[in-house]
CSV table of N, CA and C in Angstrom, one decimal:
chain,number,residue,atom,x,y,z
A,160,MET,N,25.7,-32.4,72.4
A,160,MET,CA,27.2,-32.6,73.1
A,160,MET,C,27.4,-33.4,74.1
A,161,GLU,N,26.6,-33.8,74.5
A,161,GLU,CA,26.6,-34.7,75.7
A,161,GLU,C,27.3,-36.0,75.9
A,162,ASP,N,27.5,-36.7,74.7
A,162,ASP,CA,28.3,-37.7,74.4
A,162,ASP,C,29.6,-37.5,73.8
A,163,GLN,N,29.6,-36.3,72.9
A,163,GLN,CA,31.4,-35.7,73.1
A,163,GLN,C,32.1,-35.6,74.2
A,164,MET,N,30.8,-34.5,75.2
A,164,MET,CA,31.7,-34.4,76.3
A,164,MET,C,32.3,-35.4,77.2
A,165,ARG,N,31.5,-36.8,77.0
A,165,ARG,CA,32.0,-38.2,78.0
A,165,ARG,C,33.0,-38.3,77.3
A,166,GLY,N,33.1,-38.5,75.8
A,166,GLY,CA,34.6,-38.2,75.7
A,166,GLY,C,35.9,-37.9,75.7
A,167,VAL,N,35.6,-36.4,75.7
A,167,VAL,CA,36.6,-35.3,76.2
A,167,VAL,C,36.7,-35.6,78.2
A,168,ASP,N,35.4,-36.0,78.3
A,168,ASP,CA,36.1,-36.2,80.5
A,168,ASP,C,37.2,-37.6,80.4
A,169,PHE,N,36.6,-38.4,79.3
A,169,PHE,CA,38.0,-39.7,79.2
A,169,PHE,C,39.0,-39.0,78.8
A,170,LEU,N,39.1,-38.4,78.1
A,170,LEU,CA,40.8,-37.6,77.2
A,170,LEU,C,41.2,-37.3,78.4
A,171,LEU,N,40.4,-36.0,79.1
A,171,LEU,CA,41.4,-35.6,80.5
A,171,LEU,C,41.6,-36.2,81.3
A,172,GLU,N,41.3,-37.5,81.5
A,172,GLU,CA,41.9,-38.4,82.4
A,172,GLU,C,43.4,-39.1,82.3
A,173,GLN,N,44.0,-38.7,80.9
A,173,GLN,CA,44.6,-39.5,80.3
A,173,GLN,C,45.8,-38.7,80.3
A,174,ALA,N,47.3,-38.9,81.3
A,174,ALA,CA,48.7,-38.3,81.3
A,174,ALA,C,48.8,-37.6,80.1
A,175,TRP,N,48.7,-38.3,78.4
A,175,TRP,CA,49.1,-37.8,78.0
A,175,TRP,C,48.2,-36.1,77.3
A,176,VAL,N,47.1,-36.1,76.9
A,176,VAL,CA,46.1,-34.9,77.4
A,176,VAL,C,47.2,-33.7,77.5
A,177,ASP,N,47.1,-32.7,76.8
A,177,ASP,CA,47.2,-31.5,77.6
A,177,ASP,C,46.2,-31.1,77.5
A,178,ARG,N,45.7,-30.4,78.4
A,178,ARG,CA,44.1,-29.9,78.9
A,178,ARG,C,44.2,-28.4,78.1
A,179,GLU,N,45.4,-27.7,78.3
A,179,GLU,CA,45.1,-26.3,77.6
A,179,GLU,C,45.3,-26.3,76.3
A,180,ARG,N,45.2,-27.3,75.6
A,180,ARG,CA,45.3,-27.6,73.6
A,180,ARG,C,44.1,-28.3,73.5
A,181,ILE,N,43.1,-28.2,73.2
A,181,ILE,CA,41.9,-29.1,72.9
A,181,ILE,C,41.0,-28.5,72.2
A,182,GLY,N,40.9,-29.1,71.0
A,182,GLY,CA,40.3,-28.3,70.0
A,182,GLY,C,39.5,-29.5,69.3
A,183,VAL,N,38.9,-28.7,68.6
A,183,VAL,CA,37.6,-29.5,67.8
A,183,VAL,C,37.2,-28.8,66.1
A,184,TYR,N,36.7,-29.9,65.3
A,184,TYR,CA,36.8,-29.6,63.9
A,184,TYR,C,35.4,-30.6,63.3
A,185,GLY,N,35.1,-30.2,62.4
A,185,GLY,CA,33.8,-30.8,62.0
A,185,GLY,C,33.2,-29.9,60.8
A,186,TRP,N,32.3,-30.7,59.7
A,186,TRP,CA,31.6,-29.5,58.4
A,186,TRP,C,30.4,-30.2,58.7
A,187,SER,N,29.3,-29.3,58.3
A,187,SER,CA,28.3,-29.4,57.7
A,187,SER,C,27.1,-29.6,59.7
A,188,PHE,N,26.6,-30.3,59.8
A,188,PHE,CA,26.6,-30.6,61.2
A,188,PHE,C,27.7,-30.6,61.9
A,189,GLY,N,28.6,-31.3,61.5
A,189,GLY,CA,29.5,-31.3,62.7
A,189,GLY,C,30.5,-29.7,62.8
A,190,GLY,N,30.2,-28.9,61.7
A,190,GLY,CA,30.0,-27.4,61.6
A,190,GLY,C,29.5,-26.7,62.9
A,191,PHE,N,28.2,-27.5,63.0
A,191,PHE,CA,27.2,-26.7,63.9
A,191,PHE,C,27.4,-27.3,65.4
A,192,MET,N,28.2,-28.6,65.4
A,192,MET,CA,28.4,-29.2,66.8
A,192,MET,C,29.7,-28.6,67.1
A,193,THR,N,30.5,-28.3,66.3
A,193,THR,CA,31.9,-27.5,66.5
A,193,THR,C,31.5,-26.2,67.4
A,194,THR,N,30.8,-25.7,66.3
A,194,THR,CA,30.5,-23.9,66.9
A,194,THR,C,30.1,-24.4,68.2
A,195,ASN,N,28.9,-25.0,68.4
A,195,ASN,CA,28.1,-25.1,69.8
A,195,ASN,C,28.8,-25.4,70.9
A,196,LEU,N,29.8,-26.3,70.8
A,196,LEU,CA,30.8,-27.1,71.5
A,196,LEU,C,31.3,-25.3,71.9
A,197,MET,N,32.2,-25.0,71.4
A,197,MET,CA,32.9,-23.9,71.3
A,197,MET,C,31.8,-22.5,72.5
A,198,LEU,N,31.0,-22.3,71.7
A,198,LEU,CA,30.4,-21.6,72.9
A,198,LEU,C,29.9,-21.7,74.0
A,199,THR,N,29.8,-23.3,73.9
A,199,THR,CA,29.1,-23.7,75.2
A,199,THR,C,30.2,-24.3,76.2
A,200,HIS,N,31.6,-24.9,75.7
A,200,HIS,CA,32.6,-25.3,76.6
A,200,HIS,C,34.0,-24.7,76.5
A,201,SER,N,33.7,-23.2,76.4
A,201,SER,CA,34.7,-22.5,76.3
A,201,SER,C,35.9,-22.8,77.1
A,202,ASP,N,36.2,-23.4,78.3
A,202,ASP,CA,36.8,-23.7,79.3
A,202,ASP,C,37.1,-24.9,78.8
A,203,ILE,N,36.7,-25.5,78.0
A,203,ILE,CA,37.3,-26.9,77.1
A,203,ILE,C,38.1,-26.6,76.3
A,204,PHE,N,37.4,-26.3,75.2
A,204,PHE,CA,37.6,-26.0,73.7
A,204,PHE,C,38.3,-24.5,73.3
A,205,LYS,N,40.3,-24.7,73.0
A,205,LYS,CA,40.3,-23.3,72.9
A,205,LYS,C,40.3,-23.2,71.8
A,206,VAL,N,40.2,-24.0,70.2
A,206,VAL,CA,40.7,-23.8,69.3
A,206,VAL,C,39.3,-24.8,68.4
A,207,GLY,N,38.7,-23.7,67.8
A,207,GLY,CA,37.7,-24.4,66.6
A,207,GLY,C,37.5,-24.5,65.2
A,208,VAL,N,37.6,-25.2,63.9
A,208,VAL,CA,37.3,-25.1,63.0
A,208,VAL,C,36.0,-25.6,62.5
A,209,ALA,N,35.0,-25.1,62.1
A,209,ALA,CA,33.5,-25.2,61.7
A,209,ALA,C,33.6,-24.8,60.4
A,210,GLY,N,33.1,-25.7,59.4
A,210,GLY,CA,33.3,-26.0,58.4
A,210,GLY,C,31.6,-26.1,57.6
A,211,GLY,N,31.2,-25.5,56.8
A,211,GLY,CA,29.5,-25.5,56.3
A,211,GLY,C,28.7,-25.4,57.2
A,212,PRO,N,28.9,-24.8,58.5
A,212,PRO,CA,28.1,-25.4,59.6
A,212,PRO,C,26.8,-24.7,59.9
A,213,VAL,N,26.3,-25.3,60.2
A,213,VAL,CA,24.7,-24.9,60.4
A,213,VAL,C,24.4,-23.9,61.6
A,214,MET,N,24.0,-22.4,61.4
A,214,MET,CA,23.8,-22.0,62.4
A,214,MET,C,22.8,-22.0,63.1
A,215,ASP,N,21.4,-21.8,62.2
A,215,ASP,CA,20.4,-21.2,62.5
A,215,ASP,C,19.2,-22.5,61.6
A,216,TRP,N,18.5,-23.0,62.5
A,216,TRP,CA,17.5,-24.4,61.5
A,216,TRP,C,16.9,-24.2,60.9
A,217,SER,N,16.1,-23.0,61.5
A,217,SER,CA,14.9,-22.3,60.6
A,217,SER,C,15.7,-22.1,59.3
A,218,ARG,N,16.8,-22.1,59.0
A,218,ARG,CA,16.8,-21.5,57.9
A,218,ARG,C,17.9,-22.8,57.0
A,219,TYR,N,17.6,-24.2,57.3
A,219,TYR,CA,18.3,-24.9,56.7
A,219,TYR,C,16.8,-25.8,56.3
A,220,GLU,N,17.3,-27.4,55.7
A,220,GLU,CA,16.7,-28.2,54.7
A,220,GLU,C,15.8,-28.6,55.9
A,221,ILE,N,14.2,-28.8,55.7
A,221,ILE,CA,13.2,-29.0,56.1
A,221,ILE,C,13.9,-30.4,56.2
A,222,MET,N,14.0,-31.5,55.5
A,222,MET,CA,14.5,-32.8,55.8
A,222,MET,C,15.2,-33.1,57.0
A,223,TYR,N,16.1,-32.0,57.4
A,223,TYR,CA,17.2,-32.8,58.3
A,223,TYR,C,16.2,-31.8,59.9
A,224,GLY,N,16.1,-30.6,59.5
A,224,GLY,CA,15.6,-29.4,60.7
A,224,GLY,C,14.4,-30.2,61.6
A,225,GLU,N,13.3,-30.3,60.2
A,225,GLU,CA,12.2,-30.9,60.8
A,225,GLU,C,12.0,-32.2,61.6
A,226,ARG,N,13.2,-33.3,60.8
A,226,ARG,CA,12.9,-34.8,61.1
A,226,ARG,C,13.3,-34.6,62.6
A,227,TYR,N,14.1,-33.4,63.1
A,227,TYR,CA,14.4,-33.4,64.4
A,227,TYR,C,14.0,-32.7,65.7
A,228,ASN,N,13.4,-31.7,64.7
A,228,ASN,CA,13.1,-30.4,65.6
A,228,ASN,C,11.9,-30.2,65.2
A,229,ASP,N,10.8,-30.6,64.5
A,229,ASP,CA,9.0,-30.3,64.2
A,229,ASP,C,9.5,-29.0,63.3
A,230,ALA,N,8.5,-28.6,63.3
A,230,ALA,CA,8.3,-27.4,62.3
A,230,ALA,C,8.5,-26.1,63.4
A,231,PRO,N,9.3,-25.1,62.7
A,231,PRO,CA,9.6,-24.0,63.9
A,231,PRO,C,8.2,-23.7,64.4
A,232,ASN,N,6.7,-23.6,63.6
A,232,ASN,CA,5.9,-23.0,64.6
A,232,ASN,C,5.4,-24.2,66.2
A,233,GLU,N,5.8,-25.6,65.8
A,233,GLU,CA,5.6,-26.3,66.8
A,233,GLU,C,6.3,-26.6,67.9
A,234,ASN,N,7.8,-25.9,67.6
A,234,ASN,CA,8.8,-25.9,68.7
A,234,ASN,C,9.9,-24.4,68.4
A,235,PRO,N,9.2,-23.6,68.6
A,235,PRO,CA,10.1,-22.1,68.8
A,235,PRO,C,11.3,-22.3,69.5
A,236,GLU,N,10.9,-22.6,71.1
A,236,GLU,CA,12.3,-22.8,71.7
A,236,GLU,C,13.2,-23.4,71.4
A,237,GLY,N,12.8,-24.9,70.8
A,237,GLY,CA,14.0,-25.7,70.0
A,237,GLY,C,14.3,-25.1,69.7
A,238,TYR,N,14.3,-24.6,68.2
A,238,TYR,CA,14.9,-23.8,67.1
A,238,TYR,C,15.7,-22.4,67.9
A,239,LYS,N,14.9,-21.8,68.9
A,239,LYS,CA,15.7,-20.4,69.2
A,239,LYS,C,17.0,-21.0,70.3
A,240,ALA,N,17.1,-21.9,70.6
A,240,ALA,CA,17.6,-23.2,71.7
A,240,ALA,C,19.2,-23.3,70.7
A,241,ASN,N,19.0,-23.5,69.4
A,241,ASN,CA,20.2,-24.3,68.9
A,241,ASN,C,20.7,-23.1,67.7
A,242,ASN,N,19.9,-21.6,67.7
A,242,ASN,CA,20.1,-20.7,66.9
A,242,ASN,C,21.4,-19.9,67.1
A,243,LEU,N,22.6,-20.6,66.8
A,243,LEU,CA,23.7,-20.5,67.2
A,243,LEU,C,24.5,-18.6,66.8
A,244,THR,N,23.5,-18.2,66.2
A,244,THR,CA,23.6,-16.6,65.9
A,244,THR,C,23.1,-15.8,66.9
A,245,LEU,N,22.5,-16.2,67.6
A,245,LEU,CA,22.1,-15.9,68.9
A,245,LEU,C,23.2,-15.6,70.1
A,246,ARG,N,23.6,-16.8,69.8
A,246,ARG,CA,25.0,-16.8,71.0
A,246,ARG,C,26.5,-16.5,70.7
A,247,ALA,N,26.6,-15.4,69.4
A,247,ALA,CA,27.8,-15.6,68.9
A,247,ALA,C,28.2,-14.4,70.1
A,248,LYS,N,28.1,-13.7,71.3
A,248,LYS,CA,28.7,-13.3,72.2
A,248,LYS,C,29.2,-14.4,72.8
A,249,ASP,N,28.7,-15.4,73.1
A,249,ASP,CA,29.7,-16.2,74.0
A,249,ASP,C,30.8,-16.7,73.5
A,250,LEU,N,31.3,-16.5,72.3
A,250,LEU,CA,32.4,-16.7,71.7
A,250,LEU,C,34.0,-16.9,72.6
A,251,LYS,N,34.6,-17.4,73.0
A,251,LYS,CA,35.7,-16.4,73.8
A,251,LYS,C,37.2,-17.2,72.9
A,252,GLY,N,36.8,-18.5,72.6
A,252,GLY,CA,38.4,-19.0,71.8
A,252,GLY,C,38.5,-18.8,70.5
A,253,ARG,N,39.2,-19.4,69.5
A,253,ARG,CA,39.6,-19.0,68.4
A,253,ARG,C,38.6,-19.8,67.5
A,254,LEU,N,37.9,-19.1,66.7
A,254,LEU,CA,36.9,-19.7,65.5
A,254,LEU,C,37.2,-19.8,64.3
A,255,LEU,N,37.4,-20.3,63.4
A,255,LEU,CA,37.6,-20.6,62.3
A,255,LEU,C,36.6,-20.9,61.0
A,256,LEU,N,35.9,-19.9,61.2
A,256,LEU,CA,34.0,-20.6,59.3
A,256,LEU,C,34.5,-20.8,58.4
A,257,ILE,N,34.4,-22.1,58.3
A,257,ILE,CA,34.9,-21.7,56.6
A,257,ILE,C,34.0,-22.6,55.9
A,258,HIS,N,33.9,-21.6,54.6
A,258,HIS,CA,32.1,-22.1,53.8
A,258,HIS,C,32.2,-21.8,52.6
A,259,GLY,N,31.8,-22.3,51.8
A,259,GLY,CA,31.9,-22.0,50.3
A,259,GLY,C,30.8,-21.0,49.7
A,260,SER,N,31.1,-20.4,49.1
A,260,SER,CA,30.1,-19.3,48.5
A,260,SER,C,29.2,-19.7,48.2
A,261,VAL,N,28.8,-21.1,47.4
A,261,VAL,CA,27.7,-20.9,46.6
A,261,VAL,C,27.4,-22.5,47.1
A,262,ASP,N,27.4,-22.8,48.4
A,262,ASP,CA,26.9,-23.7,48.8
A,262,ASP,C,25.5,-23.8,48.7
A,263,PRO,N,24.7,-25.1,48.1
A,263,PRO,CA,23.4,-25.0,48.1
A,263,PRO,C,22.6,-25.8,48.9
A,264,VAL,N,23.8,-26.0,50.0
A,264,VAL,CA,23.1,-27.2,51.2
A,264,VAL,C,23.0,-26.4,52.5
A,265,VAL,N,23.8,-25.9,53.1
A,265,VAL,CA,23.9,-25.2,54.5
A,265,VAL,C,24.5,-23.8,53.4
A,266,VAL,N,23.8,-23.0,53.0
A,266,VAL,CA,23.7,-21.5,52.1
A,266,VAL,C,24.7,-20.8,53.0
A,267,TRP,N,25.2,-20.1,52.0
A,267,TRP,CA,26.2,-18.4,52.7
A,267,TRP,C,25.9,-18.1,54.0
A,268,GLN,N,24.9,-17.3,53.8
A,268,GLN,CA,24.0,-17.0,55.0
A,268,GLN,C,23.9,-17.5,56.4
A,269,HIS,N,24.4,-18.5,56.2
A,269,HIS,CA,24.1,-19.3,57.8
A,269,HIS,C,25.7,-18.8,58.1
A,270,ALA,N,26.8,-18.7,57.6
A,270,ALA,CA,28.1,-18.0,58.5
A,270,ALA,C,28.2,-16.7,58.6
A,271,GLN,N,27.6,-15.8,57.7
A,271,GLN,CA,27.6,-14.6,57.3
A,271,GLN,C,26.7,-14.3,58.9
A,272,ALA,N,25.7,-14.7,58.8
A,272,ALA,CA,24.5,-14.2,60.0
A,272,ALA,C,25.2,-14.3,60.9
A,273,PHE,N,25.9,-15.9,61.2
A,273,PHE,CA,27.0,-15.6,62.7
A,273,PHE,C,28.0,-14.7,62.9
A,274,VAL,N,28.3,-14.2,61.5
A,274,VAL,CA,30.0,-13.2,61.4
A,274,VAL,C,28.8,-11.7,62.1
A,275,GLU,N,28.0,-11.5,61.3
A,275,GLU,CA,27.1,-10.5,61.6
A,275,GLU,C,27.0,-10.0,63.5
A,276,GLN,N,26.3,-11.4,63.7
A,276,GLN,CA,25.9,-10.9,65.0
A,276,GLN,C,27.1,-10.7,66.0
A,277,ALA,N,28.6,-11.4,65.8
A,277,ALA,CA,29.4,-11.5,66.3
A,277,ALA,C,30.3,-10.1,66.6
A,278,ILE,N,29.9,-9.0,65.3
A,278,ILE,CA,30.5,-8.2,65.0
A,278,ILE,C,29.4,-7.4,65.7
A,279,LYS,N,28.5,-7.2,66.0
A,279,LYS,CA,27.3,-6.2,67.1
A,279,LYS,C,28.0,-7.0,68.4
A,280,ALA,N,28.3,-8.4,68.9
A,280,ALA,CA,29.0,-8.6,70.2
A,280,ALA,C,30.3,-8.0,70.7
A,281,ARG,N,30.8,-8.0,69.5
A,281,ARG,CA,32.7,-7.7,69.3
A,281,ARG,C,33.2,-9.1,70.2
A,282,THR,N,32.8,-10.1,69.5
A,282,THR,CA,33.1,-11.2,69.7
A,282,THR,C,34.1,-11.7,68.2
A,283,TYR,N,35.3,-12.3,67.7
A,283,TYR,CA,36.2,-12.5,66.7
A,283,TYR,C,36.2,-13.9,66.1
A,284,PRO,N,35.6,-14.0,65.4
A,284,PRO,CA,35.6,-15.4,64.2
A,284,PRO,C,36.4,-15.2,63.4
A,285,ASP,N,37.3,-16.0,63.1
A,285,ASP,CA,38.0,-16.3,62.0
A,285,ASP,C,37.3,-16.7,60.8
A,286,CYS,N,37.0,-16.4,59.9
A,286,CYS,CA,36.5,-16.6,58.5
A,286,CYS,C,37.6,-16.9,57.0
A,287,MET,N,37.1,-17.9,56.5
A,287,MET,CA,38.0,-18.3,55.3
A,287,MET,C,37.0,-18.7,54.4
A,288,TYR,N,36.4,-17.9,53.1
A,288,TYR,CA,35.6,-18.4,52.2
A,288,TYR,C,36.4,-19.1,50.5
A,289,TYR,N,35.4,-20.2,50.2
A,289,TYR,CA,35.9,-20.5,49.0
A,289,TYR,C,35.0,-20.4,47.9
A,290,PRO,N,35.5,-19.1,47.2
A,290,PRO,CA,34.7,-18.7,46.2
A,290,PRO,C,34.6,-19.9,45.2
A,291,THR,N,33.2,-20.0,44.6
A,291,THR,CA,33.0,-21.3,43.5
A,291,THR,C,32.9,-22.7,44.0
A,292,HIS,N,32.9,-22.7,45.2
A,292,HIS,CA,32.7,-24.2,45.9
A,292,HIS,C,31.4,-24.3,46.8
A,293,GLU,N,30.8,-25.3,46.9
A,293,GLU,CA,29.9,-25.7,47.1
A,293,GLU,C,29.8,-26.2,48.9
A,294,HIS,N,29.2,-26.9,49.0
A,294,HIS,CA,29.3,-27.5,50.5
A,294,HIS,C,30.2,-28.1,51.5
A,295,ASN,N,31.1,-28.9,50.0
A,295,ASN,CA,32.5,-29.2,50.6
A,295,ASN,C,33.5,-28.7,49.5
A,296,VAL,N,34.6,-28.8,49.7
A,296,VAL,CA,35.4,-27.9,48.9
A,296,VAL,C,36.2,-29.4,48.2
A,297,SER,N,36.2,-29.4,47.0
A,297,SER,CA,36.9,-30.7,46.6
A,297,SER,C,38.0,-29.9,45.3
A,298,GLY,N,38.4,-31.1,44.4
A,298,GLY,CA,39.4,-30.5,43.4
A,298,GLY,C,40.9,-30.5,44.3
A,299,VAL,N,41.5,-29.3,43.6
A,299,VAL,CA,43.1,-29.3,43.6
A,299,VAL,C,43.1,-28.3,45.1
A,300,ASP,N,41.8,-27.7,44.8
A,300,ASP,CA,41.8,-26.6,46.2
A,300,ASP,C,41.5,-27.5,47.5
A,301,ARG,N,41.4,-28.8,47.7
A,301,ARG,CA,41.1,-29.4,49.0
A,301,ARG,C,42.1,-29.5,49.7
A,302,VAL,N,43.6,-29.6,48.6
A,302,VAL,CA,44.9,-29.3,49.1
A,302,VAL,C,45.0,-28.2,50.8
A,303,HIS,N,44.6,-27.1,50.1
A,303,HIS,CA,44.6,-25.6,50.4
A,303,HIS,C,43.6,-25.8,51.6
A,304,LEU,N,42.4,-26.1,51.6
A,304,LEU,CA,41.3,-26.1,52.6
A,304,LEU,C,42.3,-27.3,53.8
A,305,ASN,N,42.9,-28.0,53.7
A,305,ASN,CA,43.4,-29.1,54.6
A,305,ASN,C,44.5,-28.2,54.9
A,306,THR,N,45.4,-27.6,54.0
A,306,THR,CA,46.5,-26.9,54.9
A,306,THR,C,46.1,-26.0,55.8
A,307,THR,N,45.0,-24.8,55.5
A,307,THR,CA,44.5,-23.9,56.1
A,307,THR,C,44.1,-24.4,57.6
A,308,ILE,N,43.4,-25.3,57.5
A,308,ILE,CA,43.0,-25.9,59.1
A,308,ILE,C,44.3,-26.6,59.5
A,309,ALA,N,45.4,-27.1,59.0
A,309,ALA,CA,46.4,-27.7,59.9
A,309,ALA,C,46.9,-26.5,60.3
A,310,ARG,N,47.2,-25.4,59.4
A,310,ARG,CA,47.7,-24.1,60.2
A,310,ARG,C,47.0,-23.7,61.2
A,311,TYR,N,45.7,-23.6,60.7
A,311,TYR,CA,44.9,-22.9,62.1
A,311,TYR,C,45.1,-23.5,63.5
A,312,PHE,N,44.9,-25.0,63.8
A,312,PHE,CA,45.0,-25.3,64.9
A,312,PHE,C,46.8,-25.2,65.6
A,313,GLU,N,47.6,-25.2,64.6
A,313,GLU,CA,49.1,-25.2,64.8
A,313,GLU,C,49.4,-23.7,65.2
A,314,ASP,N,49.1,-22.9,64.5
A,314,ASP,CA,48.9,-21.4,65.0
A,314,ASP,C,48.3,-21.5,66.3
A,315,PHE,N,46.8,-21.5,66.8
A,315,PHE,CA,46.5,-21.6,67.7
A,315,PHE,C,46.2,-22.1,68.9
A,316,LEU,N,46.7,-23.4,68.8
A,316,LEU,CA,46.8,-24.6,69.9
A,316,LEU,C,47.8,-25.2,69.8
């Protein structure tokens, strides 16, 4: 997040930036980053949209998870630190989680686990699920996806 926050610092120095209206959007790893930025920098980010977000790296593909984090038994603290379900209590802004219900890359249980912990913590993410879609929403439903994202920022930012 450090490099992204350096970019945000630059933006905050610009006269044309409204610091009360900063949002973030990303998909897959970008969805993880969006959620993490929302949980970590709630003083900066008011609205986020996280599509197909990785929430718990121990539930994700070995190809990426272990490439950067080693195996869970070799780096339990790293996996714990990057398990966003454990931080659902830190949500303060508006966060829209979007997920395809048959996503074989970042399985739907990632978003469900985060929502479950948010309910327990009494925080309130918003959710949009796309039945029959995998990791990316494609075809004619892509228009619906982009409209949903745009409306979310228009409504809450």
